[in-house]
Short mmCIF file of C-alpha atoms in Angstrom, two decimals:
data_model
loop_
_atom_site.label_atom_id
_atom_site.label_comp_id
_atom_site.label_asym_id
_atom_site.label_seq_id
_atom_site.Cartn_x
_atom_site.Cartn_y
_atom_site.Cartn_z
CA PHE A 3 40.59 113.57 109.20
CA ASP A 4 41.64 110.07 108.21
CA PRO A 5 43.17 109.44 104.74
CA THR A 6 39.80 108.37 103.33
CA GLN A 7 38.17 111.68 104.25
CA VAL A 8 41.12 113.63 102.83
CA ILE A 9 40.81 111.78 99.51
CA ARG A 10 37.09 112.53 99.38
CA TRP A 11 37.56 116.23 100.01
CA ILE A 12 40.35 116.45 97.44
CA SER A 13 38.19 114.57 94.95
CA TRP A 14 35.50 117.23 95.24
CA ALA A 15 37.91 119.85 93.88
CA PRO A 16 37.59 119.05 90.14
CA LEU A 17 33.81 118.64 90.43
CA ILE A 18 33.40 122.06 92.01
CA ALA A 19 35.89 123.54 89.52
CA CYS A 20 33.87 122.16 86.58
CA GLY A 21 30.69 123.54 88.14
CA TRP A 22 32.28 126.97 88.36
CA ALA A 23 33.43 126.68 84.73
CA ILE A 24 29.91 125.81 83.59
CA TRP A 25 28.53 128.80 85.50
CA ARG A 26 31.11 131.16 84.00
CA TRP A 27 30.65 129.79 80.49
CA MET A 28 26.84 129.81 80.47
CA ARG A 29 26.12 132.99 82.45
CA PRO A 30 26.52 135.39 79.48
CA LYS A 31 24.35 133.11 77.33
CA VAL A 32 21.43 132.11 79.57
CA GLY A 33 21.60 134.51 82.52
CA GLU A 34 22.66 134.29 86.15
CA HIS A 35 19.88 132.06 87.50
CA MET A 36 19.86 129.50 84.69
CA ALA A 37 23.66 129.27 84.81
CA MET A 38 23.46 128.66 88.55
CA ALA A 39 20.85 125.94 87.99
CA LEU A 40 23.07 124.22 85.43
CA MET A 41 26.03 124.41 87.80
CA LEU A 42 24.06 122.87 90.66
CA ALA A 43 22.68 120.15 88.38
CA PHE A 44 26.23 119.21 87.45
CA VAL A 45 27.71 119.36 90.95
CA LEU A 46 24.84 117.51 92.63
CA ASP A 47 24.51 114.80 89.97
CA PRO A 48 24.91 111.51 91.90
CA VAL A 49 26.65 109.70 89.05
CA LEU A 50 29.25 112.41 88.56
CA ARG A 51 29.79 112.65 92.31
CA TRP A 52 30.39 108.92 92.43
CA GLY A 53 32.86 109.10 89.56
CA THR A 54 34.68 111.92 91.28
CA LEU A 55 34.81 110.34 94.71
CA VAL A 56 36.67 107.31 93.39
CA VAL A 57 39.32 109.72 92.10
CA ARG A 58 38.83 109.17 88.40
CA THR A 59 40.64 111.50 86.02
CA GLU A 60 37.70 112.29 83.72
CA THR A 61 36.53 115.22 85.84
CA TRP A 62 40.01 116.74 85.97
CA ILE A 63 40.37 116.39 82.19
CA GLY A 64 36.95 117.96 81.73
CA PHE A 65 38.02 120.96 83.78
CA ILE A 66 41.17 121.29 81.66
CA GLY A 67 38.90 121.28 78.61
CA PHE A 68 36.99 124.24 80.05
CA LEU A 69 40.28 126.07 80.70
CA LEU A 70 41.24 125.52 77.07
CA ILE A 71 37.90 126.93 75.91
CA PHE A 72 38.37 130.04 78.04
CA GLU A 73 41.94 130.55 76.85
CA ILE A 74 41.09 130.06 73.17
CA GLY A 75 38.23 132.54 73.55
CA ARG A 76 40.58 135.06 75.20
CA LEU A 77 43.13 134.65 72.41
CA GLU A 78 40.44 135.00 69.76
CA ARG A 79 39.46 138.37 71.19
CA ALA A 80 43.10 139.41 71.49
CA TRP A 81 43.95 138.38 67.93
CA ALA A 82 40.85 140.09 66.58
CA SER A 83 42.28 143.42 67.75
CA ASN A 84 45.95 142.59 67.25
CA ASP A 85 46.85 139.82 64.84
CA ARG A 86 50.37 139.65 66.28
CA ALA A 87 49.37 139.11 69.92
CA ARG A 88 51.58 136.55 71.66
CA LEU A 89 50.30 133.02 72.12
CA GLY A 90 51.86 132.39 75.52
CA TRP A 91 52.19 129.09 77.38
CA ARG A 92 48.74 128.49 78.85
CA ILE A 93 47.41 126.19 76.11
CA PRO A 94 50.58 124.03 76.04
CA VAL A 95 50.54 123.82 79.84
CA PHE A 96 46.88 122.74 79.87
CA LEU A 97 47.52 120.09 77.19
CA ALA A 98 50.57 118.77 79.04
CA LEU A 99 48.62 118.58 82.31
CA GLY A 100 45.88 116.61 80.57
CA ALA A 101 48.42 114.20 79.10
CA GLY A 102 49.94 113.76 82.53
CA LEU A 103 46.58 112.78 83.99
CA HIS A 104 45.54 110.13 81.48
CA PHE A 105 46.12 109.22 77.84
CA GLU A 106 42.39 109.66 77.12
CA ALA A 107 43.03 113.43 77.29
CA VAL A 108 44.23 113.07 73.70
CA PHE A 109 40.74 114.17 72.59
CA LEU A 110 41.72 117.67 73.76
CA VAL A 111 44.27 117.85 70.92
CA PRO A 112 41.85 117.89 67.93
CA ALA A 113 39.47 120.10 69.91
CA THR A 114 42.26 122.62 70.49
CA ALA A 115 43.35 122.45 66.86
CA TRP A 116 39.79 123.10 65.71
CA GLY A 117 39.47 126.03 68.10
CA VAL A 118 42.72 127.63 66.95
CA LEU A 119 42.01 127.20 63.24
CA SER A 120 38.33 128.17 63.14
CA TRP A 121 38.44 131.86 64.01
CA LYS A 122 35.42 133.91 63.02
CA ASN A 123 37.54 136.94 62.13
CA ARG A 124 38.45 136.72 58.45
CA ARG A 125 41.36 139.11 58.91
CA LEU A 126 43.40 136.30 60.41
CA GLN A 127 45.60 134.61 57.84
CA PRO A 128 45.42 130.78 57.61
CA VAL A 129 49.21 130.55 57.49
CA ARG A 130 49.51 132.47 60.76
CA SER A 131 46.92 130.19 62.38
CA LEU A 132 48.85 127.12 61.25
CA TRP A 133 52.03 128.65 62.65
CA ARG A 134 50.33 129.17 66.00
CA LEU A 135 49.18 125.56 65.95
CA TRP A 136 52.77 124.50 65.28
CA GLU A 137 53.93 126.68 68.16
CA ILE A 138 51.44 124.99 70.50
CA GLY A 139 52.70 121.56 69.42
CA VAL A 140 56.35 122.46 69.93
CA LYS A 141 55.77 123.96 73.38
CA THR A 142 53.62 121.02 74.48
CA THR A 143 56.28 118.57 73.28
CA PHE A 144 58.90 120.51 75.22
CA LEU A 145 56.83 120.27 78.41
CA LEU A 146 56.37 116.53 77.86
CA SER A 147 60.04 115.95 76.96
CA PRO A 148 60.98 114.45 80.39
CA TRP A 149 58.22 111.87 79.96
CA ILE A 150 59.28 111.19 76.35
CA VAL A 151 62.90 110.62 77.43
CA TYR A 152 61.75 108.32 80.22
CA VAL A 153 59.61 106.32 77.78
CA PHE A 154 62.50 105.72 75.41
CA TRP A 155 64.77 104.90 78.35
CA HIS A 156 62.29 102.28 79.61
CA TRP A 157 60.73 101.23 76.33
CA HIS A 158 59.90 97.70 77.44
CA LEU A 159 57.78 98.99 80.34
CA PHE A 160 55.99 101.40 78.05
CA TRP A 161 55.27 98.64 75.55
CA GLU A 162 53.83 96.40 78.27
CA GLN A 163 51.61 99.24 79.46
CA MET A 164 50.33 99.90 75.94
CA GLN A 165 49.53 96.20 75.47
CA THR A 166 47.50 96.33 78.68
CA GLN A 167 45.64 99.46 77.61
CA PHE A 168 44.82 98.37 74.06
CA MET A 169 43.79 94.89 75.20
CA ARG A 170 40.66 96.52 76.58
CA VAL A 171 39.58 97.74 73.14
CA GLU A 172 40.36 94.59 71.15
CA HIS A 173 36.74 93.47 71.34
CA GLY A 174 35.35 96.78 70.12
CA ASN A 175 33.25 99.40 71.87
CA PHE A 176 29.99 97.72 72.84
CA LEU A 177 28.49 101.12 73.77
CA THR A 178 28.25 101.98 70.05
CA SER A 179 27.24 98.53 68.81
CA SER A 180 23.58 99.49 68.39
CA ALA A 181 21.37 102.55 68.15
CA TYR A 182 19.75 101.61 71.47
CA LEU A 183 23.09 101.69 73.33
CA VAL A 184 24.16 104.91 71.60
CA PHE A 185 20.95 106.57 72.76
CA HIS A 186 21.21 105.35 76.35
CA THR A 187 24.94 105.95 76.96
CA VAL A 188 24.80 109.73 76.78
CA PHE A 189 25.27 109.92 80.54
CA PRO A 190 28.31 107.93 81.74
CA SER A 191 27.94 105.70 84.79
CA PHE A 192 31.58 105.77 85.97
CA GLY A 193 31.00 102.34 87.51
CA ASN A 194 28.20 103.58 89.74
CA VAL A 195 26.45 100.72 91.54
CA GLN A 196 23.09 102.48 91.13
CA ASP A 197 21.29 102.75 87.82
CA ILE A 198 20.56 106.14 86.30
CA PRO A 199 16.95 107.22 87.07
CA LYS A 200 14.40 106.44 84.38
CA PHE A 201 13.36 110.07 83.98
CA PHE A 202 16.84 110.75 82.59
CA VAL A 203 15.48 109.31 79.33
CA ILE A 204 13.82 112.68 78.77
CA GLY A 205 17.20 114.38 79.05
CA LYS A 206 18.73 111.87 76.64
CA ALA A 207 16.00 112.50 74.08
CA LEU A 208 16.38 116.28 74.40
CA PHE A 209 20.17 115.96 74.04
CA TRP A 210 19.93 114.00 70.80
CA LEU A 211 17.23 116.27 69.39
CA ILE A 212 19.34 119.36 70.08
CA ALA A 213 22.50 117.69 68.74
CA ILE A 214 20.86 116.53 65.51
CA ALA A 215 19.07 119.86 65.01
CA SER A 216 22.31 121.78 65.57
CA PHE A 217 24.18 119.54 63.14
CA VAL A 218 21.53 119.98 60.46
CA ARG A 219 21.36 123.73 61.03
CA VAL A 220 25.14 124.22 60.77
CA GLY A 221 25.37 121.97 57.74
CA ALA A 222 22.50 123.70 55.98
CA SER A 223 23.91 127.17 56.68
CA ARG A 224 27.33 126.25 55.34
CA PHE A 225 25.82 124.59 52.27
CA THR A 226 23.69 127.67 51.58
CA LYS A 227 26.72 129.91 52.06
CA ASN A 228 28.83 127.86 49.66
CA VAL A 229 26.09 127.72 47.03
CA GLY A 230 25.46 131.45 47.36
#
């Protein structure tokens, strides 16, 4: 194999890993066959395959997000039976790996905080949940401490890099500048030279209908619960 082929095969790894995560996550909810169909739809999607083959970090970060979901679910079950179960290092390691891949992995931080704080079991004390969140932050900071020291040691290089990164967002996010663009940017292109097929509009419409319906349903249930 030449270096190009090696890069392509390595680039397939996060795509296949995310497909496996989707299958594992959805199998208990929709059954074996539907979970397999969702996995194949993800893995064989031409846009995602293009984004993966050019070795972008989004797919890796997405897989880390799945790992965080699995770990938070495991801890929720453990804490439901034993409120003093140990947190461990998996969540801090996953967060540190995401930070090492790209700064855009910062969206995993509020998602993790929400997952840790929003347990369904009312036996868990809020103070204990906040303490666990603090523990995650301390451990993650410890894992990132070599990078933090390096940043302070080479502050001028870090500042130049931040100027380069934030220069790209000075003009605003055009993808959210209108309702039309918000509707049609559900599926990322990852710089693909081919346009997304027109029939994907059906998927976009279904996505927004499900998202809005879910938001309204959750909001209404919480409002009813609070009023009651």
